[in-house]
Coordinates of C-alpha atoms and ligand atoms in Angstrom, one line a residue:
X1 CA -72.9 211.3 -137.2
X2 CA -74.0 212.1 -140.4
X3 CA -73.9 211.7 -144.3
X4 CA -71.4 213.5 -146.4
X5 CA -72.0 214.8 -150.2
X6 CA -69.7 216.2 -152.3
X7 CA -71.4 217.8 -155.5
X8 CA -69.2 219.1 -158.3
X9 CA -66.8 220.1 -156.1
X10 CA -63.4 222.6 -158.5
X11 CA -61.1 223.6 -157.2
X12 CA -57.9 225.7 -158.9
X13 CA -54.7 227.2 -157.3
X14 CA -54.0 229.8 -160.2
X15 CA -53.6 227.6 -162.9
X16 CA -53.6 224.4 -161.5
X17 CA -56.9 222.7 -161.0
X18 CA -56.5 220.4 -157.7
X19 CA -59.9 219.2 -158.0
X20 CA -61.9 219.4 -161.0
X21 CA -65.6 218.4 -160.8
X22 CA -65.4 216.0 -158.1
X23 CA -68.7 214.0 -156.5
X24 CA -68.6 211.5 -153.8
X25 CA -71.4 210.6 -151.3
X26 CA -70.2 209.2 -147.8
X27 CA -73.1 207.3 -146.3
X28 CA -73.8 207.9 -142.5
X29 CA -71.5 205.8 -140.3
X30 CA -69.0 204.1 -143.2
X31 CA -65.4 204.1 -143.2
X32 CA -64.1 205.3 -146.6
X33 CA -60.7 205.8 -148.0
X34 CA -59.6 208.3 -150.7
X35 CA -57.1 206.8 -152.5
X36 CA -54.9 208.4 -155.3
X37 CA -51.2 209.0 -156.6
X38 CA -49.0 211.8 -155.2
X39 CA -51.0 215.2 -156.3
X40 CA -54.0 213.9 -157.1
X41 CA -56.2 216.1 -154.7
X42 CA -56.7 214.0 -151.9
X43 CA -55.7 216.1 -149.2
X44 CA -57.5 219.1 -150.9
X45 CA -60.6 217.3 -151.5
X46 CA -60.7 216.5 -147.5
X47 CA -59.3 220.0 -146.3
X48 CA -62.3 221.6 -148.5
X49 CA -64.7 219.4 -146.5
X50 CA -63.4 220.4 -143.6
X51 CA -63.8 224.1 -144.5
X52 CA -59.5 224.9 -144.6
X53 CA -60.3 225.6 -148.2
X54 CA -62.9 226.8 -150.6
X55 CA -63.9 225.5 -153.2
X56 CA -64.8 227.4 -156.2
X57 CA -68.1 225.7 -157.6
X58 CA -69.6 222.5 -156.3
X59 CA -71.4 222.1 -152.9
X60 CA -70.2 220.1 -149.7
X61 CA -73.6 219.0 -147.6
X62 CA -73.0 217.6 -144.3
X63 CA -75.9 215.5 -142.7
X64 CA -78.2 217.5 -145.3
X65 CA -77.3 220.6 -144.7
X66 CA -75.4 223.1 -147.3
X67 CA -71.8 223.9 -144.9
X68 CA -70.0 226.1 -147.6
X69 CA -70.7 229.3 -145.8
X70 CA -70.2 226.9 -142.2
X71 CA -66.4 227.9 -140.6
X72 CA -64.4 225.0 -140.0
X73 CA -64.8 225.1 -136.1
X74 CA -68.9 225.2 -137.0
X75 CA -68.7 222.3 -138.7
X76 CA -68.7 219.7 -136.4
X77 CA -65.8 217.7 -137.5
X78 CA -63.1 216.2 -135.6
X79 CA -59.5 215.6 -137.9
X80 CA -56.0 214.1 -137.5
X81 CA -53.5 215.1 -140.0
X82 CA -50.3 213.8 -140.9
X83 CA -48.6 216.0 -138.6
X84 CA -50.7 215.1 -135.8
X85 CA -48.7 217.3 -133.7
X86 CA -49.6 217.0 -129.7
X87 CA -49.1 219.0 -126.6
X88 CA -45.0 218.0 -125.9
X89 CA -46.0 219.9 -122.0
X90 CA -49.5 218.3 -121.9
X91 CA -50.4 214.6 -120.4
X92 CA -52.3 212.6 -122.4
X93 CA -55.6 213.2 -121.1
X94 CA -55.4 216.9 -121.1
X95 CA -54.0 216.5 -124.5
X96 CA -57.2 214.4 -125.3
X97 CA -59.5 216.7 -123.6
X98 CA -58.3 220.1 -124.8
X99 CA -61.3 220.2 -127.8
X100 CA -63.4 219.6 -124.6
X101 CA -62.2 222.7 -122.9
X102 CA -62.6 224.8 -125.5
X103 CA -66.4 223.5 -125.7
X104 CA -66.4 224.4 -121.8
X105 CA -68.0 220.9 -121.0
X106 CA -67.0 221.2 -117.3
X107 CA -64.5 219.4 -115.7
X108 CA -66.9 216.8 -114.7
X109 CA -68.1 215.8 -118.0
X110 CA -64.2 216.6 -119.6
X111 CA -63.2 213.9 -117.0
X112 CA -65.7 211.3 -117.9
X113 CA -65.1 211.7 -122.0
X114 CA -61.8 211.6 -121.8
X115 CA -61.9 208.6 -119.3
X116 CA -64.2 207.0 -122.2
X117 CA -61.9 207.7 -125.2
X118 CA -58.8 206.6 -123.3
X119 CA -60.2 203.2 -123.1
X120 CA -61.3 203.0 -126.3
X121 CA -57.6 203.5 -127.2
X122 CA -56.6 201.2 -124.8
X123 CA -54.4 203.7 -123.3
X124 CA -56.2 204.6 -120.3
X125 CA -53.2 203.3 -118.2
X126 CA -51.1 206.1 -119.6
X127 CA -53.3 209.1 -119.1
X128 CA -50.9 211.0 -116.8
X129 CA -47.9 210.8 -119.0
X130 CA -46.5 212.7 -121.3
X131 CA -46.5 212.4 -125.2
X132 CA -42.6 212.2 -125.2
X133 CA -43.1 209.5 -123.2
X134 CA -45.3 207.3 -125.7
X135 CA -44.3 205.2 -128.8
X136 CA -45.2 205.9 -132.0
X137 CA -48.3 204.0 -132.4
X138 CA -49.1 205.0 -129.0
X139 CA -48.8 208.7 -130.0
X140 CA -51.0 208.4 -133.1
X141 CA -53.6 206.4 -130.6
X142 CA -54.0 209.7 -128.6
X143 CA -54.5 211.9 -131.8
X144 CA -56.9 210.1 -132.9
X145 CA -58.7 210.0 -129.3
X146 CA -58.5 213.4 -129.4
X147 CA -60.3 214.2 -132.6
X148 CA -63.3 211.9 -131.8
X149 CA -63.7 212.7 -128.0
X150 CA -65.4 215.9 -129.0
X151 CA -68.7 213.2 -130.7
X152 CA -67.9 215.0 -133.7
X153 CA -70.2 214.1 -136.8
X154 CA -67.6 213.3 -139.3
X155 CA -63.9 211.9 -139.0
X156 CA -61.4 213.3 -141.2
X157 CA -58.4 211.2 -141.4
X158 CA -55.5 212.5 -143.5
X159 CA -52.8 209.8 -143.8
X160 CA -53.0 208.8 -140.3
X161 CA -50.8 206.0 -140.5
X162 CA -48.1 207.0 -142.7
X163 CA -45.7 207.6 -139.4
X164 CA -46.0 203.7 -138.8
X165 CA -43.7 201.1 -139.6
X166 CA -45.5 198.1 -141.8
X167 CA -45.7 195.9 -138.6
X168 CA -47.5 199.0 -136.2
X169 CA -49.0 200.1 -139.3
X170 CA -51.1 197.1 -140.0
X171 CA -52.0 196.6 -135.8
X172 CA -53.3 200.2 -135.8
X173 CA -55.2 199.6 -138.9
X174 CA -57.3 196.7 -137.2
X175 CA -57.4 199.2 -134.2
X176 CA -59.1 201.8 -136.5
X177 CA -61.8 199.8 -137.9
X178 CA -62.7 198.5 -134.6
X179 CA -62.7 202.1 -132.9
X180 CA -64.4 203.5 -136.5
X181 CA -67.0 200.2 -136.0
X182 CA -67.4 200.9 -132.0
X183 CA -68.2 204.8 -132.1
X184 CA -70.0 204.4 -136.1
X185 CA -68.8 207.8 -136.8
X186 CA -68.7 208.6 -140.1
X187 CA -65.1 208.5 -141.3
X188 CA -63.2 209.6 -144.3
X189 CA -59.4 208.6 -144.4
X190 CA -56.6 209.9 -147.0
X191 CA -54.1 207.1 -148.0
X192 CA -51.9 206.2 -150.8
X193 CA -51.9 202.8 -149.7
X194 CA -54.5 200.7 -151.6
X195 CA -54.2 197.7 -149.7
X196 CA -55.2 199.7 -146.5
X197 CA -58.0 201.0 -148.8
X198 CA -58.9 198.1 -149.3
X199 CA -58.8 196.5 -145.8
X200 CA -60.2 199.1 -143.9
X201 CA -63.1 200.6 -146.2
X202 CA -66.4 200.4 -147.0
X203 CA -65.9 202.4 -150.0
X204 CA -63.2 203.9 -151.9
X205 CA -62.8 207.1 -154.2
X206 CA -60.0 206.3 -156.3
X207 CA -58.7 210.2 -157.7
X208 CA -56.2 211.3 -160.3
X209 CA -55.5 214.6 -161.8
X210 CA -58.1 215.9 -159.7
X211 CA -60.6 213.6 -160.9
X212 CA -62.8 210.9 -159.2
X213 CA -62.0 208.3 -161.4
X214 CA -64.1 205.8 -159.8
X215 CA -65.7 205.0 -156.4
X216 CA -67.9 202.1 -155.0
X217 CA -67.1 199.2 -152.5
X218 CA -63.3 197.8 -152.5
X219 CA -64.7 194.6 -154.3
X220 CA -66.7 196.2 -156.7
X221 CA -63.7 198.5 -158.0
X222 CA -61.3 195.7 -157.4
X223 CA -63.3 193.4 -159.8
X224 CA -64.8 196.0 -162.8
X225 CA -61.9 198.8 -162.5
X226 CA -63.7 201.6 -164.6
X227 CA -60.7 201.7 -166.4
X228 CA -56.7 201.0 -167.2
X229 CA -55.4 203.7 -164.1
X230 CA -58.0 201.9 -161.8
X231 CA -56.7 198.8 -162.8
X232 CA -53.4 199.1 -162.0
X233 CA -53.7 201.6 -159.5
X234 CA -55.7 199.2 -157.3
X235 CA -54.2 195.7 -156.8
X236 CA -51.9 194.3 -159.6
X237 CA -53.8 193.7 -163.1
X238 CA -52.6 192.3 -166.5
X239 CA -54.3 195.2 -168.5
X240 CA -53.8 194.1 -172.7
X241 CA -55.1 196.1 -175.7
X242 CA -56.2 195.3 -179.0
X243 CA -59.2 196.7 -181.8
X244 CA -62.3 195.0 -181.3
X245 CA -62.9 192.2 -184.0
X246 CA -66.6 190.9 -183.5
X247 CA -66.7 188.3 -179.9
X248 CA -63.2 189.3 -179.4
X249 CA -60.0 191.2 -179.6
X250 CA -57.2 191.5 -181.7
X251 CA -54.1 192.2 -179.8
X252 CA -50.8 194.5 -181.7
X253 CA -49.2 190.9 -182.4
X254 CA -52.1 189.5 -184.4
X255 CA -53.1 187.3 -181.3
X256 CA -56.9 186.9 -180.6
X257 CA -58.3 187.2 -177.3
X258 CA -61.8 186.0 -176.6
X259 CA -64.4 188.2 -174.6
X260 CA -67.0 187.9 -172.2
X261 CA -70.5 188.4 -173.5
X262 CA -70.3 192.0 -171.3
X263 CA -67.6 193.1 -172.9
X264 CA -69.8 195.8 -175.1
X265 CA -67.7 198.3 -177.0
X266 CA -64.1 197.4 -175.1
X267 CA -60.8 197.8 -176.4
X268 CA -58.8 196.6 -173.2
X269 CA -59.3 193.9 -170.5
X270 CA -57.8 193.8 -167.5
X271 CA -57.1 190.5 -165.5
X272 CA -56.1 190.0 -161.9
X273 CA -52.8 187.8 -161.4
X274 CA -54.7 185.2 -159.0
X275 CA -56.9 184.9 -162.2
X276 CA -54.1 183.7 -164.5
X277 CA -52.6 180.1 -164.2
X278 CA -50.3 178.5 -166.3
X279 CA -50.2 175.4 -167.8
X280 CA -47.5 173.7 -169.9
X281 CA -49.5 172.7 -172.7
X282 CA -52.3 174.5 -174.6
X283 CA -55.9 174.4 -173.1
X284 CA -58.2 173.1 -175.2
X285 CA -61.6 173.4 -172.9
X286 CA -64.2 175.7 -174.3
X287 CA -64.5 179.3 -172.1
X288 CA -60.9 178.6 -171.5
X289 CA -59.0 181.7 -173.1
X290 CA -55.0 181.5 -172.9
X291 CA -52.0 183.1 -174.6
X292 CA -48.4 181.8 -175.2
X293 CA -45.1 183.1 -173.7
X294 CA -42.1 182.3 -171.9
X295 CA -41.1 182.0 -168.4
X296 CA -39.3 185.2 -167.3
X297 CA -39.6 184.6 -163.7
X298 CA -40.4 183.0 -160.2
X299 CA -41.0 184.5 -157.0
X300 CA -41.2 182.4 -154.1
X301 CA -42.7 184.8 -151.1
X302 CA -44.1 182.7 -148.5
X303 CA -48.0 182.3 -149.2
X304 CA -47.9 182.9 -152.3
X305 CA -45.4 182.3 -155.8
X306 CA -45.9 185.0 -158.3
X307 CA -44.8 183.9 -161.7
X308 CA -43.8 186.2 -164.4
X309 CA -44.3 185.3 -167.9
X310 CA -43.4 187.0 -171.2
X311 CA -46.6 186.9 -173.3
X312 CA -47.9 189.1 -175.7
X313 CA -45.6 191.3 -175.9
X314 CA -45.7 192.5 -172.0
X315 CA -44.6 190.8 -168.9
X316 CA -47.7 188.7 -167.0
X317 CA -48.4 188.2 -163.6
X318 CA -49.6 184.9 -162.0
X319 CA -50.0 184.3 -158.6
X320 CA -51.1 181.1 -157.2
X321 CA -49.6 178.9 -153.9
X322 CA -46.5 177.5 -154.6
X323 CA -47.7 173.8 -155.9
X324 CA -50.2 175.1 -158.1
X325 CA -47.1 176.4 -160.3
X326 CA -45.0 174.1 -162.7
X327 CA -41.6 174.5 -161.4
X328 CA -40.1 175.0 -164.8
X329 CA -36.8 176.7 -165.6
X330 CA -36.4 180.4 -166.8
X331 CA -37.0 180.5 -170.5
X332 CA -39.1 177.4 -170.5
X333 CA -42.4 178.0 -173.2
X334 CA -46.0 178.5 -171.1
X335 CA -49.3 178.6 -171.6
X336 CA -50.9 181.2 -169.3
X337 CA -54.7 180.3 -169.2
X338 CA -58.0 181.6 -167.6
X339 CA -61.5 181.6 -167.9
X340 CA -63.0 184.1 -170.1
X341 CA -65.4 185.0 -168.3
X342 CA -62.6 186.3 -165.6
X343 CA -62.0 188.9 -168.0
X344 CA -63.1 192.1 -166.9
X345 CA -63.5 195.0 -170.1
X346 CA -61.8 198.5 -169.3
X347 CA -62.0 201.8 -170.9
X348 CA -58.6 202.5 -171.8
X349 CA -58.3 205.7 -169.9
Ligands
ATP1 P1 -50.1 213.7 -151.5 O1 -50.4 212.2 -151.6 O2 -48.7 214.0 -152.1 O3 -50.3 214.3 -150.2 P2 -52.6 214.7 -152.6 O4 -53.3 213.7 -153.5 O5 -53.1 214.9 -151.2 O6 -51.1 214.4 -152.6 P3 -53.1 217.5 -152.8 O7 -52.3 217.9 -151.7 O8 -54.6 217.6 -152.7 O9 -52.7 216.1 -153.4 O10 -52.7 218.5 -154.1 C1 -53.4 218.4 -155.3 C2 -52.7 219.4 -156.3 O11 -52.9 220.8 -155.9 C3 -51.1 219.3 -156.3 O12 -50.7 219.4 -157.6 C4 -50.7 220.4 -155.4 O13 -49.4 220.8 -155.8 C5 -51.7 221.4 -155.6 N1 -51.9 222.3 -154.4 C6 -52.4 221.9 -153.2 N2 -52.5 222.9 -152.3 C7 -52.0 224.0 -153.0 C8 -51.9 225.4 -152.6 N3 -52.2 225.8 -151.4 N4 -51.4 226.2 -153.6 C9 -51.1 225.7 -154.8 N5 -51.2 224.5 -155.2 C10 -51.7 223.6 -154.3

């Protein structure tokens, strides 16, 4: 186990620049996700701390130590990649074991680790068979034993899930955590799916266009997004942009929105959907802030009712239980309401 910093790290392809100045430090023993759009350099970002690629300036330090000039199998990392491809003619254990083999632990030892990494898998009923013979989920349990059973410092995950269906997908997330929490290794894991970012993580890297555009714990990003991408990009947000106009801000249609006191310089607030509530008439409470529109839409799904509303010139997003929404007709007039000091200010990048 051990910490992971990433300093500076660029990285080009000819002209493209896949990572472009890129820091992140991965504490000793967390579970963080780096989350980003198609081609945004996740998968280069971990393959460089692995050692697949090099990076061009910038420094990768690995439980303290400089590993640039470290090959990959020197590094002491185990991985599982997308294509987590086993041994079709192996059983499961030897599939397990083979990293131990290659160590030459001794058949002994090989026997015992394997035997421990089975059963923190749960699979150690289906050591003898064959991966053919295994479901999906089952499958991707046996990769994943396989690149820990070596007691590998770090954990490199590259979209280890994405082979799943939702309902497999979101059992073998909860079986992650608890394996990630049970062994403490430290584990970095590539998804484009923020809500598994978000359940699974102590920390997230949110990158675009090769840049980290913001990292720190799910809630903290989740509540003050550094910006409009992070915004959106994680969870659903209402982002709306004015000028700044002393306390407040002056959206394209003349509206005014109040601030926060923290707003300092910013030209764009963002507000989360469970954050919005509508009301039929105009709130007249002070540190209430609330725009006009029109009822576009209503989305019964279970749980939860999302509610869009046509309001200042873009479509809003409420969500709220069911009975906490007027059940009003499409086209009906709204207020949508919150408390201002629910408003969080973003830079409009
Ligand atoms: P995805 O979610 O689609 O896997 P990603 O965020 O993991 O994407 P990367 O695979 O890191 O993205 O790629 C980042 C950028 O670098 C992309 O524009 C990609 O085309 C480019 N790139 C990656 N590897 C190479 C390579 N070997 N040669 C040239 N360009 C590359």
């Amino acid at each position: 186990m051990a910490e992971v910093l990433v300093e500076n790290i660029t990285k080009t392809f000819g002209k493209m620049t896949a990572l472009d100045n890129v820091s992140m430090d991965f504490p000793d023993g967390g579970f963080f996700a780096l989350l980003g759009p198609s081609g945004s350099g996740k998968t280069t970002l971990l393959r460089t701390i692995a050692g697949f690629i090099l990076a061009d300036s910038g420094h990768i330090r690995i439980g303290g130590t400089n590993v640039e000039t470290v090959p990959v199998e020197k590094r002491d990392i185990g991985m599982m990649f997308q294509n987590y491809a086993l041994f079709p003619n192996m059983t499961v254990a030897d599939n397990v074991g083979f990293g131990l083999r290659v160590r030459k632990v001794g058949a002994v030892e090989e026997k015992r680790r394997v035997g421990e990494a089975l059963e923190l898998v749960q699979l150690s009923h289906l050591g003898h068979r064959k991966p053919g013979e295994l479901s999906g989920g089952q499958r991707q349990r046996v990769a994943l034993a396989r690149a820990f059973v070596t007691n590998p410092r770090v954990l490199l995950l590259d979209e280890p899930l994405s082979a799943l269906d939702k309902a497999l997908r979101v059992d073998m997330q909860i079986e992650l955590k608890r394996i990630q929490r049970e062994i403490g290794i430290t584990t970095i894991f590539v998804t484009h799916d923020q809500d598994e970012a978000l359940t699974l993580s102590d920390k997230i890297g949110i990158l675009k266009d090769g840049k980290m555009v913001q990292s720190g714990a799910p809630r903290e990003v989740y509540d003050n997004p550094a910006n409009i991408f992070a915004a959106e990009f994680l969870g659903e947000a209402n982002v709306l942009q004015g000028t700044r106009e002393g306390g407040g801000l002056r959206l394209a249609d003349g509206r005014m929105i109040q601030l926060p006191g923290s707003a300092g310089g910013a030209e764009a607030i963002a507000i989360r959907p469970e954050n919005l509530s509508i009301s039929l008439t105009e709130p007249t409470e002070p540190g209430i802030g609330s725009l006009q529109g029109e009822m576009v839409q209503r989305v019964f799904a279970g749980a939860v009712t999302t509610c869009v509303v046509q309001a200042a010139g873009r479509r809003m997003k409420s969500v709220a239980l069911d009975r906490h929404l007027p059940q009003v007709p499409e086209g009906t007039p709204v207020w949508l309401t919150w408390e201002v000091d629910r408003l969080t200010p973003i830079a409009k990048g």
